[in-house]
Tab-separated table of C-alpha atoms in Angstrom:
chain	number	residue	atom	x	y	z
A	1	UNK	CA	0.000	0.000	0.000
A	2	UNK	CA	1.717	3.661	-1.235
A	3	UNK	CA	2.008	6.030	0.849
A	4	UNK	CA	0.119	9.202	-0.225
A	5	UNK	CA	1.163	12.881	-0.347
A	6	UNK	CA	0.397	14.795	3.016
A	7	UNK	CA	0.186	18.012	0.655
A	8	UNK	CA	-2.889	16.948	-0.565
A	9	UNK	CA	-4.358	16.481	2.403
A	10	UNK	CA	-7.468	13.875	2.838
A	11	UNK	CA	-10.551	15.795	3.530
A	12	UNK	CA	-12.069	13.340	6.693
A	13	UNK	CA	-8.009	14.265	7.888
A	14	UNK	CA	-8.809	17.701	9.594
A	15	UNK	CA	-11.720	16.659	11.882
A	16	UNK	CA	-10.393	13.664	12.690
A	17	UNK	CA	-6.848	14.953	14.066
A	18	UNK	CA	-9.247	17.793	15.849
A	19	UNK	CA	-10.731	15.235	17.519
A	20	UNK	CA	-7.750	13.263	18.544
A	21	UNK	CA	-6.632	16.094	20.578
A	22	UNK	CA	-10.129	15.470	22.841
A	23	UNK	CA	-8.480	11.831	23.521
A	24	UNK	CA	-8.295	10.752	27.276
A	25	UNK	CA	-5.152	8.687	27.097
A	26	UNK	CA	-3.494	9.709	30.409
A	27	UNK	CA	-1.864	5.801	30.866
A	28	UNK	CA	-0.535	4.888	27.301
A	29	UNK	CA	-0.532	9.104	26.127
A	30	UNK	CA	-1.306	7.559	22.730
A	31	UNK	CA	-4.296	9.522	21.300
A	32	UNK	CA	-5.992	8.175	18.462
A	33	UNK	CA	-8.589	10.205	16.072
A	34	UNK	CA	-10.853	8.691	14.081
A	35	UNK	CA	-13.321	10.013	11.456
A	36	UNK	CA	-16.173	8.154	8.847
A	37	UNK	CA	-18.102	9.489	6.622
A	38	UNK	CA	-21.691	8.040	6.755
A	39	UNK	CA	-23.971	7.359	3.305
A	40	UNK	CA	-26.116	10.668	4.323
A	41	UNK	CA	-22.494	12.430	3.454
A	42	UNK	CA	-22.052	13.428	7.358
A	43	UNK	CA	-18.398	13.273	9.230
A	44	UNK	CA	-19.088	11.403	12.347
A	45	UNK	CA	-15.968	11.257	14.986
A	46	UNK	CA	-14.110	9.455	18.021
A	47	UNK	CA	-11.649	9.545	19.833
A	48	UNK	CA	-9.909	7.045	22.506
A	49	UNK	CA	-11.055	6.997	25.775
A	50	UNK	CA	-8.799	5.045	28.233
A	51	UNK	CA	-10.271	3.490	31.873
A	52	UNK	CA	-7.406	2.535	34.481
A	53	UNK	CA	-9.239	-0.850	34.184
A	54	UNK	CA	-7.541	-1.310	30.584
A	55	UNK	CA	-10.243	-2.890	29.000
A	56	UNK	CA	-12.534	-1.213	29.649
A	57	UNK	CA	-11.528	1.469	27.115
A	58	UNK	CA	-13.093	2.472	23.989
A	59	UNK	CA	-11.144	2.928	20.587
A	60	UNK	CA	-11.782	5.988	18.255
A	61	UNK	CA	-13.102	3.653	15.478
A	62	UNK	CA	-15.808	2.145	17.947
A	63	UNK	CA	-16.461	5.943	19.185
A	64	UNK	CA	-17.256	7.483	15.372
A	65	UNK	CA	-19.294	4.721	14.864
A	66	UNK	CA	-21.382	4.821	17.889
A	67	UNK	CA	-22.142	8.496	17.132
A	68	UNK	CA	-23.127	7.493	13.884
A	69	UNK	CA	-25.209	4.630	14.988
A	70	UNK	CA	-27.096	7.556	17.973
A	71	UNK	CA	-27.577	9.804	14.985
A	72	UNK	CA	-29.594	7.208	12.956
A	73	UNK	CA	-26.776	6.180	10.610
A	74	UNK	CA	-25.922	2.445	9.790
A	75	UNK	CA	-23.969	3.025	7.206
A	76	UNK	CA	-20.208	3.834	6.616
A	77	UNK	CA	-18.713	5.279	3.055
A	78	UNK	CA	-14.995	5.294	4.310
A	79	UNK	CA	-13.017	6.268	7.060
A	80	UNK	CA	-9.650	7.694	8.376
A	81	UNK	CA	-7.712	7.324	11.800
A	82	UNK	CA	-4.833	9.267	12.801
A	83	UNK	CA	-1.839	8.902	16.128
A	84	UNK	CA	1.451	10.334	16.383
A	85	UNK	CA	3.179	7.224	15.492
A	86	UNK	CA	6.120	6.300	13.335
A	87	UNK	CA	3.674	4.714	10.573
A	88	UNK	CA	0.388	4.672	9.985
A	89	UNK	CA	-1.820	3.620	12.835
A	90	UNK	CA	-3.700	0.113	11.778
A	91	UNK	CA	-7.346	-0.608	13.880
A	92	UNK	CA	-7.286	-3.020	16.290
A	93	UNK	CA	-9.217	-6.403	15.458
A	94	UNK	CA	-12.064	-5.823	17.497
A	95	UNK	CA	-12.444	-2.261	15.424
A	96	UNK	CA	-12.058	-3.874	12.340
A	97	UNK	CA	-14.687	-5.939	12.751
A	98	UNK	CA	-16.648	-2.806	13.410
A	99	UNK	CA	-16.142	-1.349	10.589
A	100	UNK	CA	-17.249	-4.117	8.626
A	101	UNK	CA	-20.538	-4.551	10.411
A	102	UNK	CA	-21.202	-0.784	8.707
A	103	UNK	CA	-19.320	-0.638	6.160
A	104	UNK	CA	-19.187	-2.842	2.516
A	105	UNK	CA	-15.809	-4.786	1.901
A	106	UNK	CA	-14.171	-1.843	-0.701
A	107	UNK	CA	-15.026	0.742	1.845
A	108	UNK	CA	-11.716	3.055	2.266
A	109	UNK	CA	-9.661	3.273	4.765
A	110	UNK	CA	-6.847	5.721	5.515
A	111	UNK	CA	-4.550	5.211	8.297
A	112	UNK	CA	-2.327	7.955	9.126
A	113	UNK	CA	0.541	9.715	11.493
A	114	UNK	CA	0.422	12.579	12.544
A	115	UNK	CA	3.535	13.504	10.447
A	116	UNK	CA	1.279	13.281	7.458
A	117	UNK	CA	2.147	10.151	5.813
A	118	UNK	CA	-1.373	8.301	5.071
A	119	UNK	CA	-2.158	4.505	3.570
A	120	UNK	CA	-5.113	3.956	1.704
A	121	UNK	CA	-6.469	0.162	2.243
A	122	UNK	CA	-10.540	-0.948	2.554
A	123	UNK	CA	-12.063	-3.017	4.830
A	124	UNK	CA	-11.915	-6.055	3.042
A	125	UNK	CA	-8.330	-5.696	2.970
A	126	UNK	CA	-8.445	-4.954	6.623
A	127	UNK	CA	-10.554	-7.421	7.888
A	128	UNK	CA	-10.194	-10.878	4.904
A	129	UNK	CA	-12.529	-13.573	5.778
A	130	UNK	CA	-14.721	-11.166	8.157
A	131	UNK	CA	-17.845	-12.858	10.228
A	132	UNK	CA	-21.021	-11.379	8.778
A	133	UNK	CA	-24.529	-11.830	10.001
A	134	UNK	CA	-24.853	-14.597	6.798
A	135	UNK	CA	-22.397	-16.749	8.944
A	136	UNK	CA	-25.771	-16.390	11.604
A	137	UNK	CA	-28.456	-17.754	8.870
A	138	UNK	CA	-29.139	-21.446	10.516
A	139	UNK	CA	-29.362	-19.632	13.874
Protein backbone atom coordinates (compact mmCIF):
# COMPACT_ATOMS: atom_id res chain seq x y z
CA UNK A 1 0.00 0.00 0.00
CA UNK A 2 1.72 3.66 -1.24
CA UNK A 3 2.01 6.03 0.85
CA UNK A 4 0.12 9.20 -0.23
CA UNK A 5 1.16 12.88 -0.35
CA UNK A 6 0.40 14.79 3.02
CA UNK A 7 0.19 18.01 0.66
CA UNK A 8 -2.89 16.95 -0.57
CA UNK A 9 -4.36 16.48 2.40
CA UNK A 10 -7.47 13.88 2.84
CA UNK A 11 -10.55 15.79 3.53
CA UNK A 12 -12.07 13.34 6.69
CA UNK A 13 -8.01 14.27 7.89
CA UNK A 14 -8.81 17.70 9.59
CA UNK A 15 -11.72 16.66 11.88
CA UNK A 16 -10.39 13.66 12.69
CA UNK A 17 -6.85 14.95 14.07
CA UNK A 18 -9.25 17.79 15.85
CA UNK A 19 -10.73 15.24 17.52
CA UNK A 20 -7.75 13.26 18.54
CA UNK A 21 -6.63 16.09 20.58
CA UNK A 22 -10.13 15.47 22.84
CA UNK A 23 -8.48 11.83 23.52
CA UNK A 24 -8.29 10.75 27.28
CA UNK A 25 -5.15 8.69 27.10
CA UNK A 26 -3.49 9.71 30.41
CA UNK A 27 -1.86 5.80 30.87
CA UNK A 28 -0.54 4.89 27.30
CA UNK A 29 -0.53 9.10 26.13
CA UNK A 30 -1.31 7.56 22.73
CA UNK A 31 -4.30 9.52 21.30
CA UNK A 32 -5.99 8.18 18.46
CA UNK A 33 -8.59 10.21 16.07
CA UNK A 34 -10.85 8.69 14.08
CA UNK A 35 -13.32 10.01 11.46
CA UNK A 36 -16.17 8.15 8.85
CA UNK A 37 -18.10 9.49 6.62
CA UNK A 38 -21.69 8.04 6.76
CA UNK A 39 -23.97 7.36 3.31
CA UNK A 40 -26.12 10.67 4.32
CA UNK A 41 -22.49 12.43 3.45
CA UNK A 42 -22.05 13.43 7.36
CA UNK A 43 -18.40 13.27 9.23
CA UNK A 44 -19.09 11.40 12.35
CA UNK A 45 -15.97 11.26 14.99
CA UNK A 46 -14.11 9.46 18.02
CA UNK A 47 -11.65 9.54 19.83
CA UNK A 48 -9.91 7.04 22.51
CA UNK A 49 -11.05 7.00 25.77
CA UNK A 50 -8.80 5.04 28.23
CA UNK A 51 -10.27 3.49 31.87
CA UNK A 52 -7.41 2.54 34.48
CA UNK A 53 -9.24 -0.85 34.18
CA UNK A 54 -7.54 -1.31 30.58
CA UNK A 55 -10.24 -2.89 29.00
CA UNK A 56 -12.53 -1.21 29.65
CA UNK A 57 -11.53 1.47 27.11
CA UNK A 58 -13.09 2.47 23.99
CA UNK A 59 -11.14 2.93 20.59
CA UNK A 60 -11.78 5.99 18.25
CA UNK A 61 -13.10 3.65 15.48
CA UNK A 62 -15.81 2.14 17.95
CA UNK A 63 -16.46 5.94 19.19
CA UNK A 64 -17.26 7.48 15.37
CA UNK A 65 -19.29 4.72 14.86
CA UNK A 66 -21.38 4.82 17.89
CA UNK A 67 -22.14 8.50 17.13
CA UNK A 68 -23.13 7.49 13.88
CA UNK A 69 -25.21 4.63 14.99
CA UNK A 70 -27.10 7.56 17.97
CA UNK A 71 -27.58 9.80 14.99
CA UNK A 72 -29.59 7.21 12.96
CA UNK A 73 -26.78 6.18 10.61
CA UNK A 74 -25.92 2.45 9.79
CA UNK A 75 -23.97 3.03 7.21
CA UNK A 76 -20.21 3.83 6.62
CA UNK A 77 -18.71 5.28 3.06
CA UNK A 78 -14.99 5.29 4.31
CA UNK A 79 -13.02 6.27 7.06
CA UNK A 80 -9.65 7.69 8.38
CA UNK A 81 -7.71 7.32 11.80
CA UNK A 82 -4.83 9.27 12.80
CA UNK A 83 -1.84 8.90 16.13
CA UNK A 84 1.45 10.33 16.38
CA UNK A 85 3.18 7.22 15.49
CA UNK A 86 6.12 6.30 13.33
CA UNK A 87 3.67 4.71 10.57
CA UNK A 88 0.39 4.67 9.99
CA UNK A 89 -1.82 3.62 12.83
CA UNK A 90 -3.70 0.11 11.78
CA UNK A 91 -7.35 -0.61 13.88
CA UNK A 92 -7.29 -3.02 16.29
CA UNK A 93 -9.22 -6.40 15.46
CA UNK A 94 -12.06 -5.82 17.50
CA UNK A 95 -12.44 -2.26 15.42
CA UNK A 96 -12.06 -3.87 12.34
CA UNK A 97 -14.69 -5.94 12.75
CA UNK A 98 -16.65 -2.81 13.41
CA UNK A 99 -16.14 -1.35 10.59
CA UNK A 100 -17.25 -4.12 8.63
CA UNK A 101 -20.54 -4.55 10.41
CA UNK A 102 -21.20 -0.78 8.71
CA UNK A 103 -19.32 -0.64 6.16
CA UNK A 104 -19.19 -2.84 2.52
CA UNK A 105 -15.81 -4.79 1.90
CA UNK A 106 -14.17 -1.84 -0.70
CA UNK A 107 -15.03 0.74 1.85
CA UNK A 108 -11.72 3.06 2.27
CA UNK A 109 -9.66 3.27 4.76
CA UNK A 110 -6.85 5.72 5.51
CA UNK A 111 -4.55 5.21 8.30
CA UNK A 112 -2.33 7.95 9.13
CA UNK A 113 0.54 9.72 11.49
CA UNK A 114 0.42 12.58 12.54
CA UNK A 115 3.53 13.50 10.45
CA UNK A 116 1.28 13.28 7.46
CA UNK A 117 2.15 10.15 5.81
CA UNK A 118 -1.37 8.30 5.07
CA UNK A 119 -2.16 4.50 3.57
CA UNK A 120 -5.11 3.96 1.70
CA UNK A 121 -6.47 0.16 2.24
CA UNK A 122 -10.54 -0.95 2.55
CA UNK A 123 -12.06 -3.02 4.83
CA UNK A 124 -11.91 -6.06 3.04
CA UNK A 125 -8.33 -5.70 2.97
CA UNK A 126 -8.44 -4.95 6.62
CA UNK A 127 -10.55 -7.42 7.89
CA UNK A 128 -10.19 -10.88 4.90
CA UNK A 129 -12.53 -13.57 5.78
CA UNK A 130 -14.72 -11.17 8.16
CA UNK A 131 -17.84 -12.86 10.23
CA UNK A 132 -21.02 -11.38 8.78
CA UNK A 133 -24.53 -11.83 10.00
CA UNK A 134 -24.85 -14.60 6.80
CA UNK A 135 -22.40 -16.75 8.94
CA UNK A 136 -25.77 -16.39 11.60
CA UNK A 137 -28.46 -17.75 8.87
CA UNK A 138 -29.14 -21.45 10.52
CA UNK A 139 -29.36 -19.63 13.87
Amino acid sequence: MPASDPANSHPLRAPAAAVRENAHAPYSNFKVGAAIRAKSGTVYVGCNVENVAYPEGTCAEAGAIAAMVAAGETELLEAYVIADCPSPVPPCGGCRQKLKEFGATGVEVTLATTDGVEIKTTIGDLLPGAFDAGHMERS
